[in-house]
Short mmCIF file of C-alpha atoms in Angstrom, two decimals:
data_model
loop_
_atom_site.label_atom_id
_atom_site.label_comp_id
_atom_site.label_asym_id
_atom_site.label_seq_id
_atom_site.Cartn_x
_atom_site.Cartn_y
_atom_site.Cartn_z
CA MET A 1 0.00 0.00 0.00
CA GLN A 2 1.36 3.41 -1.02
CA ASP A 3 2.17 5.78 1.87
CA LYS A 4 0.01 8.87 1.92
CA THR A 5 1.53 12.30 1.45
CA ARG A 6 0.97 14.42 4.56
CA ILE A 7 -0.09 17.97 3.81
CA LEU A 8 -0.42 20.92 6.21
CA LEU A 9 -2.58 23.84 5.05
CA VAL A 10 -1.75 27.16 6.73
CA ASP A 11 -4.70 29.49 6.09
CA ASP A 12 -6.67 31.73 8.46
CA ASP A 13 -9.86 31.31 6.39
CA GLU A 14 -11.80 28.12 7.19
CA ASP A 15 -13.71 28.37 3.92
CA ASP A 16 -10.43 28.13 2.04
CA TYR A 17 -9.62 25.01 4.06
CA ILE A 18 -12.91 23.40 3.06
CA ILE A 19 -12.36 24.26 -0.60
CA THR A 20 -8.82 22.90 -0.53
CA ARG A 21 -9.99 19.73 1.24
CA ASP A 22 -12.63 19.13 -1.42
CA ILE A 23 -10.10 19.62 -4.23
CA ILE A 24 -7.69 17.12 -2.62
CA GLU A 25 -10.51 14.60 -2.20
CA ASP A 26 -11.15 14.85 -5.95
CA ILE A 27 -7.55 13.96 -6.82
CA PRO A 28 -7.50 10.47 -8.41
CA GLY A 29 -6.01 7.89 -6.07
CA ARG A 30 -6.46 10.14 -3.01
CA HIS A 31 -3.02 9.35 -1.50
CA TYR A 32 -3.08 12.44 0.66
CA THR A 33 -3.93 13.46 4.23
CA LEU A 34 -4.68 17.09 5.00
CA ASP A 35 -4.30 18.96 8.31
CA TRP A 36 -5.14 22.59 8.83
CA THR A 37 -4.03 25.47 11.07
CA GLY A 38 -4.97 29.12 10.86
CA SER A 39 -2.25 30.31 13.30
CA PHE A 40 1.12 31.64 12.18
CA GLN A 41 2.83 30.62 15.44
CA GLU A 42 1.21 27.19 15.53
CA ALA A 43 2.29 26.65 11.93
CA LEU A 44 5.93 27.42 12.86
CA ALA A 45 5.70 24.96 15.76
CA LEU A 46 4.28 22.22 13.49
CA VAL A 47 6.99 22.86 10.89
CA LYS A 48 9.65 22.28 13.58
CA GLU A 49 8.10 18.86 14.31
CA ASN A 50 9.02 17.89 10.72
CA LYS A 51 6.08 15.50 10.29
CA TYR A 52 4.60 16.88 7.04
CA ASP A 53 5.76 16.20 3.49
CA VAL A 54 4.48 19.43 1.94
CA TYR A 55 3.00 22.76 3.13
CA LEU A 56 0.28 24.83 1.45
CA VAL A 57 0.66 28.40 2.77
CA ASP A 58 -1.78 31.27 2.22
CA PHE A 59 -0.17 34.61 1.32
CA PHE A 60 -2.18 36.50 3.98
CA LEU A 61 -2.03 35.27 7.59
CA GLY A 62 -3.46 38.06 9.72
CA ALA A 63 -0.60 40.20 11.05
CA HIS A 64 1.89 38.04 9.15
CA ASP A 65 2.12 36.68 5.64
CA GLY A 66 3.02 33.38 4.02
CA LEU A 67 6.37 34.65 2.70
CA GLU A 68 7.48 35.42 6.26
CA LEU A 69 6.48 31.91 7.40
CA ILE A 70 8.32 30.26 4.52
CA THR A 71 11.45 32.40 5.13
CA LYS A 72 11.57 31.52 8.85
CA ALA A 73 10.95 27.83 8.21
CA VAL A 74 13.74 27.60 5.61
CA GLU A 75 16.13 29.51 7.89
CA GLU A 76 15.43 26.98 10.67
CA GLY A 77 16.37 24.10 8.37
CA CYS A 78 13.09 22.82 7.00
CA THR A 79 13.64 20.92 3.72
CA ALA A 80 10.00 20.03 2.89
CA PRO A 81 8.53 22.01 -0.04
CA PHE A 82 6.25 25.04 0.40
CA ILE A 83 3.53 25.97 -2.09
CA LEU A 84 2.27 29.54 -1.78
CA LEU A 85 -1.48 30.14 -2.24
CA THR A 86 -2.26 33.66 -3.36
CA GLY A 87 -5.08 35.66 -4.87
CA GLN A 88 -2.65 37.53 -7.14
CA THR A 89 -1.27 36.29 -10.42
CA ASP A 90 1.73 38.44 -11.27
CA ARG A 91 5.48 38.03 -11.83
CA GLU A 92 6.43 40.01 -8.74
CA THR A 93 4.57 37.62 -6.43
CA ASP A 94 6.16 34.68 -8.22
CA GLU A 95 9.68 36.10 -7.74
CA LYS A 96 9.04 36.94 -4.08
CA ALA A 97 7.82 33.39 -3.48
CA MET A 98 10.90 31.87 -5.13
CA ARG A 99 13.28 34.14 -3.15
CA ALA A 100 11.57 33.20 0.09
CA GLY A 101 12.07 29.50 -0.67
CA ALA A 102 8.72 28.40 -2.10
CA SER A 103 8.77 25.57 -4.64
CA ASP A 104 5.65 26.79 -6.47
CA TYR A 105 2.67 29.06 -6.12
CA LEU A 106 -1.02 28.65 -7.06
CA VAL A 107 -3.67 31.31 -7.55
CA LYS A 108 -6.73 30.69 -5.42
CA GLY A 109 -9.95 29.95 -7.31
CA THR A 110 -8.10 29.00 -10.49
CA PHE A 111 -6.53 25.61 -9.77
CA ASN A 112 -8.26 22.23 -10.00
CA PRO A 113 -7.37 18.79 -8.57
CA PHE A 114 -5.03 18.13 -11.50
CA ASP A 115 -3.19 21.44 -11.03
CA LEU A 116 -2.79 20.84 -7.27
CA GLU A 117 -1.64 17.23 -7.73
CA ARG A 118 0.90 18.31 -10.36
CA SER A 119 2.21 21.13 -8.14
CA ILE A 120 2.53 18.82 -5.13
CA ARG A 121 4.22 16.11 -7.20
CA TYR A 122 6.66 18.51 -8.86
CA SER A 123 7.43 20.23 -5.55
CA LEU A 124 8.15 16.91 -3.82
CA GLU A 125 10.35 15.80 -6.73
CA HIS A 126 12.14 19.13 -6.70
CA ALA A 127 12.71 18.89 -2.93
CA LYS A 128 13.99 15.31 -3.34
CA ASN A 129 16.38 16.37 -6.11
CA LEU A 130 17.53 19.35 -4.08
CA GLU A 131 18.13 17.14 -1.06
CA GLU A 132 20.12 14.75 -3.24
CA ILE A 133 22.15 17.62 -4.66
CA GLN A 134 22.85 18.93 -1.16
CA LYS A 135 23.85 15.45 -0.05
CA LEU A 136 26.18 15.06 -3.04
CA ASN A 137 27.55 18.53 -2.41
CA SER A 138 28.17 17.68 1.23
CA GLU A 139 29.90 14.44 0.26
CA LEU A 140 31.94 16.34 -2.31
CA GLU A 141 32.98 18.89 0.29
CA GLU A 142 33.98 16.08 2.64
CA ARG A 143 35.98 14.41 -0.14
CA VAL A 144 37.61 17.72 -1.05
CA GLU A 145 38.41 18.36 2.59
CA ALA A 146 39.82 14.84 2.98
CA ARG A 147 41.83 15.22 -0.21
CA THR A 148 43.05 18.61 0.93
CA GLN A 149 44.13 17.04 4.21
CA GLU A 150 45.90 14.25 2.34
CA LEU A 151 47.66 16.80 0.16
CA ALA A 152 48.61 18.84 3.23
CA GLU A 153 50.02 15.71 4.86
CA ALA A 154 51.87 14.81 1.65
CA ILE A 155 53.30 18.34 1.48
CA GLN A 156 54.28 18.11 5.15
CA LYS A 157 56.01 14.80 4.49
CA LEU A 158 57.83 16.29 1.52
CA GLU A 159 58.87 19.28 3.60
CA ASN A 160 60.07 16.95 6.37
CA THR A 161 61.92 14.85 3.82
CA ASN A 162 63.49 17.96 2.33
CA ARG A 163 64.41 19.18 5.79
CA ILE A 164 65.93 15.80 6.68
CA LEU A 165 67.84 15.76 3.39
CA HIS A 166 69.02 19.32 4.00
CA GLU A 167 70.10 18.45 7.54
CA ALA A 168 71.79 15.30 6.28
CA GLN A 169 73.58 17.32 3.61
CA ALA A 170 74.63 19.86 6.23
CA ASP A 171 75.86 17.04 8.49
CA ILE A 172 77.81 15.56 5.59
CA GLN A 173 79.34 18.96 4.86
CA LYS A 174 80.25 19.35 8.52
CA ALA A 175 81.71 15.85 8.57
CA LEU A 176 83.72 16.57 5.42
CA GLN A 177 84.92 19.86 6.89
CA LYS A 178 85.79 18.10 10.14
CA GLU A 179 87.64 15.43 8.19
CA LYS A 180 89.50 18.12 6.28
CA GLU A 181 90.41 19.88 9.51
CA LEU A 182 91.54 16.58 11.06
CA ASN A 183 93.70 15.84 8.03
CA GLU A 184 95.22 19.29 8.30
CA LEU A 185 95.79 18.74 12.02
CA LYS A 186 97.42 15.38 11.30
CA SER A 187 99.65 16.98 8.69
CA ARG A 188 100.59 19.79 11.09
CA PHE A 189 101.12 17.25 13.84
CA VAL A 190 103.55 15.23 11.73
CA THR A 191 105.39 18.39 10.68
CA THR A 192 105.48 19.84 14.19
CA ALA A 193 106.36 16.56 15.86
CA SER A 194 109.15 15.89 13.39
CA HIS A 195 110.60 19.37 13.94
CA GLU A 196 110.09 19.62 17.71
CA PHE A 197 111.26 16.09 18.49
CA ARG A 198 114.37 16.38 16.35
CA THR A 199 116.09 19.09 18.42
CA PRO A 200 115.77 17.53 21.91
CA LEU A 201 116.49 14.06 20.57
CA SER A 202 119.63 15.35 18.85
CA THR A 203 120.62 17.00 22.13
CA VAL A 204 120.11 13.73 24.03
CA LEU A 205 122.06 11.79 21.42
CA SER A 206 125.03 14.17 21.27
CA SER A 207 125.23 14.65 25.06
CA ALA A 208 124.99 10.92 25.67
CA SER A 209 127.85 10.37 23.20
CA LEU A 210 130.02 13.05 24.87
CA ILE A 211 129.32 11.74 28.38
CA GLY A 212 130.92 8.46 27.35
CA LYS A 213 134.17 10.28 26.59
CA TYR A 214 134.44 11.93 30.02
CA LYS A 215 135.88 9.11 32.17
CA ASN A 216 138.13 11.02 34.55
CA THR A 217 137.16 12.68 37.79
CA GLU A 218 138.28 16.06 36.54
CA ASP A 219 135.61 15.78 33.81
CA ASP A 220 132.70 15.69 36.32
CA ASP A 221 131.64 19.28 35.56
CA LYS A 222 131.53 18.58 31.84
CA ARG A 223 129.61 15.35 32.49
CA GLN A 224 127.09 17.16 34.70
CA LYS A 225 126.62 19.82 32.03
CA HIS A 226 125.56 17.20 29.50
CA VAL A 227 123.35 15.42 32.06
CA ASP A 228 121.55 18.74 32.60
CA ARG A 229 121.21 19.15 28.84
CA ILE A 230 119.66 15.65 28.63
CA LYS A 231 117.25 16.46 31.48
CA SER A 232 116.22 19.69 29.79
CA ALA A 233 115.70 17.92 26.46
CA VAL A 234 113.60 15.20 28.12
CA GLN A 235 111.57 17.87 29.86
CA ASN A 236 110.92 19.54 26.50
CA LEU A 237 109.84 16.21 25.02
CA THR A 238 107.51 15.65 27.98
CA THR A 239 105.95 19.10 27.46
CA ILE A 240 105.44 18.42 23.76
CA LEU A 241 103.85 15.01 24.40
CA ASN A 242 101.61 16.47 27.11
CA ASP A 243 100.38 19.12 24.65
CA PHE A 244 99.60 16.46 22.04
CA LEU A 245 97.81 14.26 24.60
CA SER A 246 95.81 17.23 25.94
CA MET A 247 94.74 18.16 22.40
CA SER A 248 93.70 14.56 21.72
CA ARG A 249 91.62 14.35 24.93
CA ILE A 250 89.89 17.63 24.09
CA GLU A 251 89.04 16.51 20.53
CA GLU A 252 87.65 13.22 21.88
CA GLY A 253 85.44 15.05 24.41
CA LYS A 254 87.19 13.49 27.38
CA VAL A 255 87.88 16.76 29.20
CA HIS A 256 85.20 17.57 31.79
CA ASN A 257 84.72 20.25 34.43
CA LEU A 258 85.17 18.67 37.89
CA PRO A 259 85.16 21.55 40.40
CA SER A 260 86.29 21.36 44.02
CA THR A 261 86.62 23.92 46.81
CA PHE A 262 90.11 25.24 47.57
CA ASP A 263 92.11 28.30 48.56
CA LEU A 264 93.11 30.18 45.41
CA VAL A 265 96.06 32.00 47.01
CA GLU A 266 97.71 28.81 48.30
CA PHE A 267 97.04 27.14 44.96
CA SER A 268 98.59 30.05 43.01
CA GLN A 269 101.68 30.12 45.25
CA GLU A 270 102.19 26.39 44.58
CA ALA A 271 102.00 27.08 40.84
CA VAL A 272 104.65 29.78 41.22
CA GLU A 273 106.87 27.30 43.10
CA ASP A 274 106.40 24.69 40.37
CA MET A 275 107.64 27.21 37.79
CA GLN A 276 110.90 28.10 39.58
CA GLY A 277 112.95 25.43 37.86
CA LEU A 278 111.75 26.54 34.41
CA LEU A 279 112.50 30.27 34.65
CA LYS A 280 115.36 31.87 32.77
CA PRO A 281 118.18 33.49 34.76
CA GLY A 282 117.00 36.64 36.51
CA GLN A 283 113.31 36.03 35.77
CA GLN A 284 110.87 36.28 38.65
CA ILE A 285 107.12 35.65 38.94
CA GLN A 286 105.59 38.49 40.93
CA TYR A 287 102.32 37.16 42.42
CA GLN A 288 99.67 39.32 44.05
CA HIS A 289 96.10 38.63 45.24
CA THR A 290 93.42 41.29 45.73
CA GLY A 291 90.10 41.00 47.49
CA ASP A 292 89.15 39.63 50.91
CA GLN A 293 87.93 36.31 49.55
CA THR A 294 90.32 33.49 48.67
CA VAL A 295 88.15 30.35 48.59
CA VAL A 296 86.81 29.30 45.17
CA HIS A 297 85.00 26.31 43.65
CA LEU A 298 86.80 25.47 40.39
CA ASP A 299 88.45 22.54 38.61
CA LYS A 300 91.94 22.48 40.18
CA GLN A 301 93.60 20.31 37.54
CA LEU A 302 92.34 22.31 34.57
CA LEU A 303 93.20 25.60 36.31
CA LYS A 304 96.70 24.30 37.13
CA ASN A 305 97.29 23.37 33.49
CA ILE A 306 96.05 26.82 32.42
CA LEU A 307 98.30 28.69 34.86
CA LEU A 308 101.42 26.63 34.15
CA ASN A 309 100.89 27.10 30.42
CA LEU A 310 100.47 30.88 30.66
CA LEU A 311 103.33 31.31 33.15
CA SER A 312 105.56 29.08 31.03
CA ASN A 313 104.75 31.18 27.95
CA GLY A 314 105.51 34.34 29.93
CA SER A 315 108.95 32.97 30.71
CA LYS A 316 109.60 31.43 27.29
CA TYR A 317 108.78 34.56 25.29
CA SER A 318 110.54 36.98 27.67
CA GLY A 319 114.21 37.68 27.99
CA GLU A 320 116.44 36.97 30.98
CA GLY A 321 115.79 39.21 33.96
CA LYS A 322 112.29 40.17 32.79
CA PRO A 323 109.48 39.93 35.40
CA ILE A 324 106.24 37.98 34.96
CA LEU A 325 103.25 39.58 36.67
CA PHE A 326 100.65 37.16 38.06
CA THR A 327 97.51 38.40 39.84
CA THR A 328 94.31 36.86 41.17
CA ASP A 329 91.16 38.54 42.40
CA VAL A 330 87.96 37.19 43.94
CA THR A 331 85.13 39.70 44.01
CA GLY A 332 81.49 38.75 44.57
CA SER A 333 80.72 35.79 42.34
CA GLN A 334 83.65 36.31 39.96
CA VAL A 335 87.27 35.13 39.83
CA THR A 336 89.74 37.11 37.73
CA ILE A 337 93.24 35.86 36.86
CA THR A 338 95.83 37.78 34.84
CA VAL A 339 99.29 36.82 33.58
CA GLU A 340 101.40 39.57 32.06
CA ASP A 341 104.92 39.46 30.61
CA LYS A 342 107.35 42.01 29.19
CA GLY A 343 108.43 39.81 26.31
CA ILE A 344 108.45 39.85 22.51
CA GLY A 345 104.69 40.35 22.14
CA ILE A 346 102.51 39.12 19.27
CA PRO A 347 102.44 40.83 15.84
CA LYS A 348 99.01 42.36 15.03
CA ALA A 349 98.75 40.33 11.81
CA ASP A 350 99.21 37.08 13.75
CA GLN A 351 96.78 37.79 16.57
CA VAL A 352 93.72 36.66 14.58
CA HIS A 353 95.26 33.15 14.38
CA LEU A 354 96.52 33.08 17.96
CA PHE A 355 94.27 30.23 19.14
CA THR A 356 94.54 28.13 15.96
CA PRO A 357 96.12 24.70 16.68
CA PHE A 358 99.83 24.49 15.70
CA PHE A 359 99.97 28.19 14.79
CA ARG A 360 103.23 29.96 15.61
CA ALA A 361 103.64 33.71 15.39
CA GLN A 362 106.26 35.00 12.96
CA ASN A 363 108.55 36.19 15.74
CA ALA A 364 108.32 32.87 17.66
CA THR A 365 109.41 30.33 15.06
CA ASN A 366 112.89 30.00 16.59
CA ILE A 367 111.50 29.43 20.09
CA GLN A 368 110.70 25.90 21.28
CA GLY A 369 106.93 25.20 21.10
CA THR A 370 104.16 23.26 19.41
CA GLY A 371 101.62 26.03 18.78
CA LEU A 372 99.05 24.11 20.86
CA GLY A 373 99.41 25.77 24.26
CA LEU A 374 97.05 28.73 23.88
CA ASN A 375 94.48 26.64 21.99
CA ILE A 376 94.46 24.16 24.87
CA VAL A 377 94.22 26.98 27.43
CA LYS A 378 91.24 28.52 25.60
CA ARG A 379 89.47 25.16 25.38
CA TYR A 380 90.04 24.50 29.11
CA VAL A 381 88.68 27.96 29.98
CA GLU A 382 85.53 27.25 27.94
CA VAL A 383 85.06 23.87 29.66
CA MET A 384 85.14 25.76 33.00
CA ASP A 385 82.47 28.21 31.76
CA GLY A 386 85.01 31.04 31.76
CA THR A 387 86.11 33.70 29.29
CA MET A 388 89.57 34.64 28.04
CA ASP A 389 90.85 37.93 26.68
CA TYR A 390 94.29 39.26 25.82
CA GLU A 391 96.25 42.39 24.90
CA SER A 392 99.62 42.32 23.17
CA GLU A 393 102.08 44.81 21.69
CA LEU A 394 105.10 43.82 19.64
CA ASN A 395 108.29 43.99 21.74
CA GLN A 396 106.25 45.27 24.71
CA GLY A 397 104.72 42.05 26.01
CA SER A 398 101.36 40.31 26.40
CA ARG A 399 98.62 40.28 29.02
CA PHE A 400 96.12 37.43 29.31
CA SER A 401 92.97 37.85 31.44
CA LEU A 402 90.73 35.00 32.58
CA ILE A 403 87.33 35.37 34.21
CA PHE A 404 85.50 32.48 35.88
CA PRO A 405 82.34 32.23 37.95
CA LYS A 406 83.35 31.77 41.59
CA SER A 407 81.64 28.37 41.50
CA ALA A 408 82.28 26.92 38.03
#
């Protein structure tokens, strides 16, 4: 059995309801049920219940009109078709009805059962098609949105891939640069080691040969002289090897900051004592501490290596009888250490390369050294979270300043 089409007539004239009912009853097949309301507000409430298939709405509804009802119903989401019933047959009314959302309009007193059945049928078909179009449009929007999301994800993946490739390329470039630097360091190491080892080893060899010739007691002074030369040469070799080992440990990341609490003044005086056997004739380290505080929390071993390196440089690059000024200061949360000499100084053109491994200034090529000392010192200072600065004038001397947090 075919389901009946449910119709709601909205008309404030009961006579119009009776006429409309009679016309519907004359429609062949009579597959319709008709309900009636003459109230604008009641009609809106019934529309919200969504239980009717089609609405016949009179143009005039007391203080309101059918166009207003249709507009409100459509705005609230009603999808069932509306057919406007009007006493006017003009284009303006037709256009107003269409703009409001009506599917069709009929002129009262002029339509018969066939006209009404056709209008209802066409309106229902139109509403069905419109609903299908809206459904397809909604599905299309969902598919477009999903596809857009897929494309966005694909673009994101491509960007991530490009970023990873770029980072990988950058890492490869860094690795190649690091490899190049290591090869250069190896080459410099071989050159420096060959040069620096040759002199003390030649000294050891020649002195050892001469010692064998001094067999008499009266030759003791000459023998002792060559023993001292051998000791000095061995000490130089030890210094060179220590520099190479320190550089290797730094490159391998094996140097760490291990602070402990100690008295800086006592520590500095011990460093001065350790340097006494390495000073040139007439040289003297003049140590002075300023500030009421003396206790610090720093890495003793790293600081000792730093001080001995700077003090040793002060002696090495200064002439006999020249003083080396060594000061420490503890103020607030800061430790300041300075080492100043009155030696040969560093040429301005060479200062930019001062901390480059194996670099030797032009005026220092004839002085024993590996060119690693200041690079090692700078790296140790950085490990201890400190900073390093220097001032140097050719033939006037150099001054190195170190600043550390009191607890590094």
